[in-house]
Coordinates of C-alpha atoms in Angstrom, one line a residue:
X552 CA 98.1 135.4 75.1
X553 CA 94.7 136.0 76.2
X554 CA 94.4 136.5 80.2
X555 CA 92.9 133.7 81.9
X556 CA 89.6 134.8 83.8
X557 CA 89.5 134.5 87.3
X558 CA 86.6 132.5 89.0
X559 CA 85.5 134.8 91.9
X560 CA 83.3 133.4 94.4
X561 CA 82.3 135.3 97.5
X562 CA 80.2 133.8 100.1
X563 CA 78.0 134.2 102.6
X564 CA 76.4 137.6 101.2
X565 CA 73.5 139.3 102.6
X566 CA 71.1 141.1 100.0
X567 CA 70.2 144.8 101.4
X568 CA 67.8 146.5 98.7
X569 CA 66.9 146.4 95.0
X570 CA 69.3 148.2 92.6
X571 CA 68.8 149.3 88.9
X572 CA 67.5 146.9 86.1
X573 CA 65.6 144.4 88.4
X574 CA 68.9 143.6 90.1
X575 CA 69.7 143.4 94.3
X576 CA 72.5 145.1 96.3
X577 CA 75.0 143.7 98.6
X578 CA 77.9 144.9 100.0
X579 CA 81.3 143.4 100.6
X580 CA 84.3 145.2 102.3
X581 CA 83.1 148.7 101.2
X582 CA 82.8 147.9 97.5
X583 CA 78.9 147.3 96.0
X584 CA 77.8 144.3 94.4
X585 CA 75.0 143.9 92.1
X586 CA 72.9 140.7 91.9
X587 CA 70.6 139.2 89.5
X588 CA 67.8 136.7 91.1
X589 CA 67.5 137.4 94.1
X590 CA 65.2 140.0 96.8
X591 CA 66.7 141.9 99.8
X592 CA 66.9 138.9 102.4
X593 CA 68.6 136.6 100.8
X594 CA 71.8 135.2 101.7
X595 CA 73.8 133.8 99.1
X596 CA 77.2 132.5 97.6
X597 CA 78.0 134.4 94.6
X598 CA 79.6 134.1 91.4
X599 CA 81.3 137.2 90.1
X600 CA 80.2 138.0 86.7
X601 CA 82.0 141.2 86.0
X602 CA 84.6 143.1 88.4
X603 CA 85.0 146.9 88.4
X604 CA 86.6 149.6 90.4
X605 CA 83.4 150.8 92.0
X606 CA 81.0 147.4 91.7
X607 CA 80.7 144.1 90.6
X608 CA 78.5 141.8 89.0
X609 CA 77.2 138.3 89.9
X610 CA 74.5 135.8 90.4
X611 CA 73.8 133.3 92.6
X612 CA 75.3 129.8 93.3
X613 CA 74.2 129.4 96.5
X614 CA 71.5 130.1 99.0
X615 CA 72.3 129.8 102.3
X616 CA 68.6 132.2 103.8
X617 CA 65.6 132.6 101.8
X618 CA 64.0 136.4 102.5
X619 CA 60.6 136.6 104.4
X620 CA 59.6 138.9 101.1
X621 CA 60.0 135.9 98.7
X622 CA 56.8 134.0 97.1
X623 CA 56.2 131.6 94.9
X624 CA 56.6 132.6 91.2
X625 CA 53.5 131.8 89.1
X626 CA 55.1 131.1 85.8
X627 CA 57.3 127.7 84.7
X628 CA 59.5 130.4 83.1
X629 CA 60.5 132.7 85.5
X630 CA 64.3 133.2 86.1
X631 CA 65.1 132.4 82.4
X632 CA 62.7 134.6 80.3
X633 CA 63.7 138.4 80.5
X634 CA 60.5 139.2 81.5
X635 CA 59.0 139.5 85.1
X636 CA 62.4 139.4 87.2
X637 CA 60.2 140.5 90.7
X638 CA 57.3 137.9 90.4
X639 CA 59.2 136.3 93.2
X640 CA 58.8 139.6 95.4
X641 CA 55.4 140.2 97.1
X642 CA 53.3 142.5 95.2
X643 CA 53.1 145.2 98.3
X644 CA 57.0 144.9 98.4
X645 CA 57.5 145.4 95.0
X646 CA 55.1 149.2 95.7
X647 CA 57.7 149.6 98.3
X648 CA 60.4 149.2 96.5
X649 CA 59.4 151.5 93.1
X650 CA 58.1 153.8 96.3
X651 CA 62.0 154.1 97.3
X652 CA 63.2 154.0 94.0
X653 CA 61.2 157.6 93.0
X654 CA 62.5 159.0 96.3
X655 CA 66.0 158.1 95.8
X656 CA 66.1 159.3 92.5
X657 CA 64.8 162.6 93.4
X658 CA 66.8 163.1 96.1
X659 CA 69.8 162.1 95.0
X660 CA 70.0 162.9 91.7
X661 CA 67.5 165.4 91.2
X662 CA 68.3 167.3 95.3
X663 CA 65.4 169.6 95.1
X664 CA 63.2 170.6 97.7
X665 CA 60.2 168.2 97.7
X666 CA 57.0 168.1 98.8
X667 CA 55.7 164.8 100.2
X668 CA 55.4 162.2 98.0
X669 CA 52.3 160.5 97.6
X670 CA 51.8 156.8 98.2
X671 CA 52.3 154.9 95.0
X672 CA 49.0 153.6 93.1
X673 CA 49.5 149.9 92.6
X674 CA 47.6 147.8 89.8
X675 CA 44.5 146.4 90.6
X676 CA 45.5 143.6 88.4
X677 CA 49.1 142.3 88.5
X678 CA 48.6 139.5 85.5
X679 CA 47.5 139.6 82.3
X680 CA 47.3 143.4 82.6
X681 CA 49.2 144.3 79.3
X682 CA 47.5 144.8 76.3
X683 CA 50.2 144.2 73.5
X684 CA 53.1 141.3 73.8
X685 CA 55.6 140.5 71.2
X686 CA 56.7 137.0 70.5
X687 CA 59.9 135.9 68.7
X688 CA 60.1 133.0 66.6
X689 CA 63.8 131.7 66.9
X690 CA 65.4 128.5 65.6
X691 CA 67.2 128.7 68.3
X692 CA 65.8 127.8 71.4
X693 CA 67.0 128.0 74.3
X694 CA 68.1 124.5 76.1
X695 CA 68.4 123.5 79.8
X696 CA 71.2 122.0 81.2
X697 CA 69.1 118.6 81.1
X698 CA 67.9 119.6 77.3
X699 CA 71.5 119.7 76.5
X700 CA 72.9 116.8 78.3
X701 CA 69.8 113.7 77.0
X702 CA 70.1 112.0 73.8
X703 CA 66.7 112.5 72.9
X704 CA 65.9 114.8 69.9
X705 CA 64.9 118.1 71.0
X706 CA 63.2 120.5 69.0
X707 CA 65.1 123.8 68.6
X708 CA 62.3 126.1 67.0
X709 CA 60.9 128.6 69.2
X710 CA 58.2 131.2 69.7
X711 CA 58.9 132.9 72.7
X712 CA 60.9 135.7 74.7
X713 CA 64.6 136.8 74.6
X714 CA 67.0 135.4 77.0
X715 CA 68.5 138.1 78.8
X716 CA 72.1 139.0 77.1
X717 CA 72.0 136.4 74.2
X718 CA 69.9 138.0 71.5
X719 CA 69.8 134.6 69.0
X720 CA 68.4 133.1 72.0
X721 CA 64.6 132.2 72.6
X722 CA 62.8 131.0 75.7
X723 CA 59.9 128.9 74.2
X724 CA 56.7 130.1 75.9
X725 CA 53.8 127.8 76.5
X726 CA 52.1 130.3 79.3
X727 CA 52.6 133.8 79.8
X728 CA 50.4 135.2 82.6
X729 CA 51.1 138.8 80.9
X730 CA 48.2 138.7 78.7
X731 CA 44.4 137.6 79.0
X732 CA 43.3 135.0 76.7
X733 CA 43.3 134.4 73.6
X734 CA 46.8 135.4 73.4
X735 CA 48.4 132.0 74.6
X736 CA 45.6 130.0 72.5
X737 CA 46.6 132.1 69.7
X738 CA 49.9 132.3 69.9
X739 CA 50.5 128.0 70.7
X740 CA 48.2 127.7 67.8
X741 CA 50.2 129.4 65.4
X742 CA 53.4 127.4 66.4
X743 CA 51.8 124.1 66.6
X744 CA 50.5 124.8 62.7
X745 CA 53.9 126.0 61.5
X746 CA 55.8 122.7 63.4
X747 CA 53.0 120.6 61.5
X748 CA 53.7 122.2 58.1
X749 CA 57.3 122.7 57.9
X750 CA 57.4 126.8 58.5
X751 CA 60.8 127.7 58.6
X752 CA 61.9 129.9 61.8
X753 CA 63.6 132.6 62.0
X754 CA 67.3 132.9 62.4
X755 CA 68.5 136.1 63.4
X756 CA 72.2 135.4 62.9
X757 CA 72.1 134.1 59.4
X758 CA 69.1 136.1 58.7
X759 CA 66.6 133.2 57.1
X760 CA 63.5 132.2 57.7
X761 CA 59.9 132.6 57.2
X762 CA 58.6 133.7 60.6
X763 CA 59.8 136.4 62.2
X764 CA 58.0 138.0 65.1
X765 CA 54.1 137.5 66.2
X766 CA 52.5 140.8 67.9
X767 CA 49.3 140.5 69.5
X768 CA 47.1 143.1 71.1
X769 CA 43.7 143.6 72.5
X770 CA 41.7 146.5 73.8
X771 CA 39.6 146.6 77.1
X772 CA 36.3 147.5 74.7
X773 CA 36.9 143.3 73.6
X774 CA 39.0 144.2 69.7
X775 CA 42.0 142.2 68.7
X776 CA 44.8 142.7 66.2
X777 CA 47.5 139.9 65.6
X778 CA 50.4 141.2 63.3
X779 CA 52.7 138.3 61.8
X780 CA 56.2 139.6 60.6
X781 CA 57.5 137.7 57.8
X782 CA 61.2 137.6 56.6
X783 CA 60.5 135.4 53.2
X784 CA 58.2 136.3 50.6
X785 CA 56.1 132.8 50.1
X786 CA 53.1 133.9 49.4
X787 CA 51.6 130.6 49.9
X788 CA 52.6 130.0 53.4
X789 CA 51.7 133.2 54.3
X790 CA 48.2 132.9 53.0
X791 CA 47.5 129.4 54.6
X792 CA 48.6 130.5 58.0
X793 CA 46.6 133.9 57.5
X794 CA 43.2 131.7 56.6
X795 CA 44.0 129.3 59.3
X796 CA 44.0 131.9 62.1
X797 CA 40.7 133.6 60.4
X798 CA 39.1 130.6 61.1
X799 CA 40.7 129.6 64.3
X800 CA 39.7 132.8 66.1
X801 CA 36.6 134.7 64.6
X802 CA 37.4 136.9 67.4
X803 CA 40.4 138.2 65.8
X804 CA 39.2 141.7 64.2
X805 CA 42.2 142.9 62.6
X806 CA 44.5 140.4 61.2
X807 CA 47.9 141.5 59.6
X808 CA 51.2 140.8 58.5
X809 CA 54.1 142.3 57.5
X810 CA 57.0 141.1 54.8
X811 CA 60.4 142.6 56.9
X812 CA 63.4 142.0 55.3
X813 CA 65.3 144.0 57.2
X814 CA 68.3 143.4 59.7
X815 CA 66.2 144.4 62.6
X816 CA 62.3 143.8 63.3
X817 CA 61.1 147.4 63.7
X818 CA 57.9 147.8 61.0
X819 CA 57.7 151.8 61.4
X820 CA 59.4 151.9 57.9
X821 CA 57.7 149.0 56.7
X822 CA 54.3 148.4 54.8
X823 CA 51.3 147.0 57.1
X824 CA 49.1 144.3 54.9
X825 CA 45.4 144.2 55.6
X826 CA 44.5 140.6 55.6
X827 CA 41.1 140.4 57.6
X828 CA 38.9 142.9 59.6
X829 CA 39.8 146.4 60.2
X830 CA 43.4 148.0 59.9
X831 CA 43.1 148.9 63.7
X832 CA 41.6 148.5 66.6
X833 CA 39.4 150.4 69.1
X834 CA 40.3 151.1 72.7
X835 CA 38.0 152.9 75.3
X836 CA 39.1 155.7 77.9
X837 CA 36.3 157.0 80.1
X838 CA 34.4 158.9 77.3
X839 CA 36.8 159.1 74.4
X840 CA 37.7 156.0 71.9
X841 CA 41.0 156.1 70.6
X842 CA 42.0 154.2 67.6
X843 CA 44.9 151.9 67.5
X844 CA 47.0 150.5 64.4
X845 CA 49.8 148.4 64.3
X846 CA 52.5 151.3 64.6
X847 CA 51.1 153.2 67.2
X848 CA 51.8 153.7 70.8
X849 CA 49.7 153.3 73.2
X850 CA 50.4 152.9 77.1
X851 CA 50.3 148.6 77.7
X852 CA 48.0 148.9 80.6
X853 CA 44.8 150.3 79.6
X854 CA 43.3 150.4 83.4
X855 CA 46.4 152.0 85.1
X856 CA 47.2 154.6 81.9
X857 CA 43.9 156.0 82.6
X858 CA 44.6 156.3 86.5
X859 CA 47.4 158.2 85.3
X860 CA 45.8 160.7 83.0
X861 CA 43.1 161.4 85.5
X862 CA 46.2 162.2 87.9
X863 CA 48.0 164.6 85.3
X864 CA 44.5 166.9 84.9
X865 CA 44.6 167.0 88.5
X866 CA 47.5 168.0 88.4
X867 CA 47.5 170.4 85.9
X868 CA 43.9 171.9 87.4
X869 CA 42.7 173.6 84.1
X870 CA 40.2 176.5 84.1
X871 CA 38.7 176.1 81.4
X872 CA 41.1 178.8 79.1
X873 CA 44.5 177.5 78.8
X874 CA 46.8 177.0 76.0
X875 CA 48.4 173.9 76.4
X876 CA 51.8 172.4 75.0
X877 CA 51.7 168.1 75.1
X878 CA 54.9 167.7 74.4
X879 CA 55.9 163.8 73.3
X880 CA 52.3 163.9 72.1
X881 CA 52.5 159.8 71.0
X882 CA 49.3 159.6 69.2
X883 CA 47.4 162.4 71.6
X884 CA 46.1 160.5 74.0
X885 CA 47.0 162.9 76.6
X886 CA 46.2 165.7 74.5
X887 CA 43.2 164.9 73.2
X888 CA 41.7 163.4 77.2
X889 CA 42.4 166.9 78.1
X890 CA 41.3 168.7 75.6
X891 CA 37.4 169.4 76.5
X892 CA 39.0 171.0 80.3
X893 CA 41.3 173.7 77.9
X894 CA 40.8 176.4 75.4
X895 CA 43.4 174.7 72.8
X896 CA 46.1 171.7 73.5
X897 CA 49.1 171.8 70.7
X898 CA 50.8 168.3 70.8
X899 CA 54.3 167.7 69.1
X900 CA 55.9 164.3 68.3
X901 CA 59.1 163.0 66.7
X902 CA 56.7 160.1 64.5
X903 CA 55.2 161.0 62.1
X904 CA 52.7 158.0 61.8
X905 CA 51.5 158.7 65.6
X906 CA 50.7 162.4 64.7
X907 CA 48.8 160.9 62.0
X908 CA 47.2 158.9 64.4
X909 CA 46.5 161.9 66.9
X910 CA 44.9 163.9 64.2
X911 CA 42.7 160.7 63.7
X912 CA 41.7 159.9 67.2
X913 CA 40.4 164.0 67.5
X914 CA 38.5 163.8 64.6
X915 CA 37.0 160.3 66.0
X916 CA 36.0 162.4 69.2
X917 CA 35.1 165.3 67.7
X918 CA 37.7 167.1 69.1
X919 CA 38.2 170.7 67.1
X920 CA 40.8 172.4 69.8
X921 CA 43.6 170.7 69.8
X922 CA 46.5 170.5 67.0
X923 CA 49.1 168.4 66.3
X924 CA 52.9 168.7 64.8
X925 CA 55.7 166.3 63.7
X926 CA 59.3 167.1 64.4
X927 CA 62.1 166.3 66.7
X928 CA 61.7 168.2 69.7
X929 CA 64.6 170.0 70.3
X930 CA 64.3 171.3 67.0
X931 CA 60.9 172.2 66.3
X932 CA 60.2 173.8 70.1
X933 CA 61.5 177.0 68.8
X934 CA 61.1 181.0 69.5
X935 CA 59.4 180.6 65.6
X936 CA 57.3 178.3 66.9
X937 CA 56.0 179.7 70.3
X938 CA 55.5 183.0 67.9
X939 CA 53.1 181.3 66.0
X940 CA 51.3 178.9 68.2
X941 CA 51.3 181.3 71.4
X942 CA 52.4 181.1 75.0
X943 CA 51.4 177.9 76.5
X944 CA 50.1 178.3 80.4
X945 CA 50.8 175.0 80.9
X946 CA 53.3 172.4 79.2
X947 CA 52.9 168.4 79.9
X948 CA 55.6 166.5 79.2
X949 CA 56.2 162.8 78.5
X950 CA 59.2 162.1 77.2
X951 CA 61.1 158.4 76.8
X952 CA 63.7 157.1 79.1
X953 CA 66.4 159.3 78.3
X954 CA 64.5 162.1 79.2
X955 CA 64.4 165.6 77.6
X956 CA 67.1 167.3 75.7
X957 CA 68.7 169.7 77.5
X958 CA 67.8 172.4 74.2
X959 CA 63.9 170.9 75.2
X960 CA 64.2 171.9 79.0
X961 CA 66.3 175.4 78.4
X962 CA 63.2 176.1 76.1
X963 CA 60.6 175.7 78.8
X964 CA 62.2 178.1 81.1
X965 CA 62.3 180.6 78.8
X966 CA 59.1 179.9 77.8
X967 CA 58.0 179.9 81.5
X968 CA 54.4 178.7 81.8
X969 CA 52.8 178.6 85.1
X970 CA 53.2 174.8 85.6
X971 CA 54.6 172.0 84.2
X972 CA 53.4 168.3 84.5
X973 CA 56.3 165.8 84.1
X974 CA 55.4 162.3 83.6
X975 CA 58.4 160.1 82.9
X976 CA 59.1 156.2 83.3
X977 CA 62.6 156.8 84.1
X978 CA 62.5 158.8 87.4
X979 CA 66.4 158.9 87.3
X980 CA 66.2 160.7 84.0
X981 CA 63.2 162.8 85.6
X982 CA 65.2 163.7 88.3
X983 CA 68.2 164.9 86.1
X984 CA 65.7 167.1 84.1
X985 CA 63.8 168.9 87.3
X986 CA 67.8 169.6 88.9
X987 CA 68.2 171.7 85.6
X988 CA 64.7 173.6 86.4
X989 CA 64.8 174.3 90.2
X990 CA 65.9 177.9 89.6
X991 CA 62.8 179.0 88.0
X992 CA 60.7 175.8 89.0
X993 CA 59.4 174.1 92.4
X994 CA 58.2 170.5 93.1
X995 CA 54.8 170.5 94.4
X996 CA 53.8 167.4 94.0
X997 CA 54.9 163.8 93.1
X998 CA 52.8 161.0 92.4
X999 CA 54.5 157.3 91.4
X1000 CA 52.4 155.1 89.3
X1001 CA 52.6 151.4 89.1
X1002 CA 52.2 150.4 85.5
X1003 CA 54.0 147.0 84.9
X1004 CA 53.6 144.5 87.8
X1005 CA 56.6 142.2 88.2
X1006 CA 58.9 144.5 86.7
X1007 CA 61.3 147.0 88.2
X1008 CA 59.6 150.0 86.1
X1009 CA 57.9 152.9 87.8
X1010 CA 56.3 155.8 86.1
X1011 CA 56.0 159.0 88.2
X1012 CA 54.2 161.9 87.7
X1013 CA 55.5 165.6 89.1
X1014 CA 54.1 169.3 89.2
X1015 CA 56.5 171.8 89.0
X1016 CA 55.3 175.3 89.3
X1017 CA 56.8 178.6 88.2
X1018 CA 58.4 180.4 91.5
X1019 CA 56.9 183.5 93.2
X1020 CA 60.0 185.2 92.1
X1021 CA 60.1 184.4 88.5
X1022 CA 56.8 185.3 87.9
X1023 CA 56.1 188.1 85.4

């Protein structure tokens, strides 16, 4: 017999500070609580989600105090979509609280000696600062209480954004203020024509249906690539909706698609069809171009990513003759900005289409000194390697949220170059990874980057230098 569920309601509780995942803190009788949709402030009434030992879960039922930080959300969508949980937080709280969160981190988890931390650079623009967004194409969409409860016919396909926690779930977006224009034209454009002519949508659970997932992205130099996954192969509807876009938006310069008839959506395995324009597009960072496909990574805001590669090289503070290691190369961007300030920069990725790409974007910047290998890190960061390629004097580091193997971070203190510039988006990670460096390595500086306004994501950026006592 299956135990019946308790309905836990605790009332009256007062938000102290932002947790992990977007999520607020409260406390009640010694035991944390964390809470989804609402800002350090409130006061609520709670519903208990999950119950653990150490914390529990909730959201709110009830508010009995509105916080002095709160503001009015700009989007219709906000508290549904997954998206944009702090767009009810002033913009110079939301700095504060990243601020905290990269102090915390390194303090508590990392408990090194630290220099000061620097202020955190904010965004200049807080909407429509993201140059890629992916859209899902559901059938079905998620309902309101309202929706659910009217007689009236409602349609149920979707192009849209996950609801957090129920992946066959779709908000259907009519605005997102996460991308400049065209991108809501083009994407309410494309739904509109596949409602009109009987496009099938996709549905993940019984996995049928023609569309799939829309990707748009656009460059600051004004190019714009929109990729259309398919799951079915009809030819037919695929070329009508292709045309139909051509000569919707001229603007478009690389239009794709994609036939995916996989169980997930991920196209890095899957074949990219040319169907107007160019197979990539162009983006612009101070005097290098870097070219963009529809695989390849590129940091989603193009103003702030370059604020943050002008703060590694100062940083780093090259002379002029360094060997340098850019490890989690990407596609080289990092590498190949810093390449005319070094003697040679080696870059090493796990994807093999983004080395690709790197080796393109030197050659499209006539870039001759830096060089690029595929392979996963902790394997390919070897004493073989090092013996061939030379003794880096400074290694720079971005690796995804987990953070770097711990085979990746034993390497670089044996290796021991004079500094090492750690960029992370996951400070908690970041902090983990410097704790297993402080004998050989000091913190001497830390600067936090704000690269997604809205969102409870910070990037930080740290200098560790070789110690005074470790030095050859």
């Amino acid at each position: 017999m299956a135990r019946k569920k308790k309905n836990i309601i605790i009332e009256g509780l007062s938000v102290e500070a932002v947790a992990a995942e977007g999520k607020s803190l409260a406390r009640k009788d010694g035991q944390v609580i964390f809470v989804e949709g609402v800002v350090p402030g409130d006061v609520v009434d709670v519903q208990i989600r999950k119950k653990r030992k150490a914390y529990s879960e909730g959201y709110p039922i009830k508010f009995h105090e509105y916080s002095n930080l709160r503001i009015e959300p700009i989007c219709e969508h906000f508290g549904v979509c997954g998206g944009c949980k702090w767009q009810n937080l002033a913009y110079a709280s939301q700095l504060e609280f990243k601020q905290q969160q990269v102090t915390d981190h390194l303090t508590r988890i990392g408990k090194v000696n630290l220099p000061e931390i620097a202020p955190i650079i904010g965004s200049a623009r807080t909407e429509r600062y993201r140059n890629k967004l992916e859209f899902t194409f559901s059938n079905k969409k998620w309902l309101t209480k309202e929706q659910i409860a009217t007689e009236d016919k409602i349609e149920r396909n979707a192009l849209g954004f996950h609801v957090p926690r129920l992946f066959d779930k779709i908000v259907d977006i009519d605005t997102c203020h996460l991308m400049a224009d065209p991108a809501n034209a083009i994407k309410n454009e494309i739904r509109s024509f596949a409602l009109a002519n009987d496009y099938s949508f996709f549905d993940i659970r019984e996995q049928h249906g023609l569309l799939r997932i829309l990707m748009i992205r656009y460059t600051d130099a004004g190019e714009l690539m929109v990729l259309i996954q398919f799951f079915e192969p009809d030819q037919k509807k695929i070329d009508q909706l292709m045309n139909h876009l051509k000569a919707k938006f001229p603007e478009i310069t690389s239009l794709l698609y994609v036939i995916n008839q996989k169980k997930n959506d991920t196209i890095f395995d899957q074949e990219i069809i040319l169907f107007s324009g160019k197979d990539h597009i162009i983006e612009k960072m101070g005097n290098l171009e870097f070219k963009i496909g529809a695989k390849s990574f590129y940091q989603t805001n193009s103003a702030q990513a370059k604020l943050l590669y002008d703060k590694v090289l100062e940083f780093a503070d090259f002379q002029g003759d360094e060997l340098v290691y850019d490890l989690y190369t990407g596609t080289g961007t990092i590498a190949n900005y810093c390449a005319s300030r070094v003697d040679k920069v080696i870059g090493i990725e796990y994807i093999e289409e983004a080395i690709q790409d790197a080796f393109v974007n030197a050659e499209v910047n006539s870039i001759n000194n830096a060089d690029f290998f595929a392979g996963d890190m902790k394997d390919l960061l070897n004493d073989d390697f090092i013996a061939a390629h030379g003794q880096p004097d400074v290694i720079i580091t971005d690796p995804p949220r987990a953070g770097m193997h711990e085979n990746v971070v034993n390497m670089i203190l044996k290796v021991a170059p004079q500094k090492v510039v750690y960029v992370s988006c996951n400070p908690a990670t970041q902090a983990r990874d410097i704790a297993l460096m402080d004998e050989q390595y000091e913190v001497t500086k830390v600067q936090p980057v704000d690269m997604f306004p809205h969102t409870h994501h910070v990037e930080n950026i740290v200098l560790l230098e070789l110690k005074m006592s470790t030095k050859n």
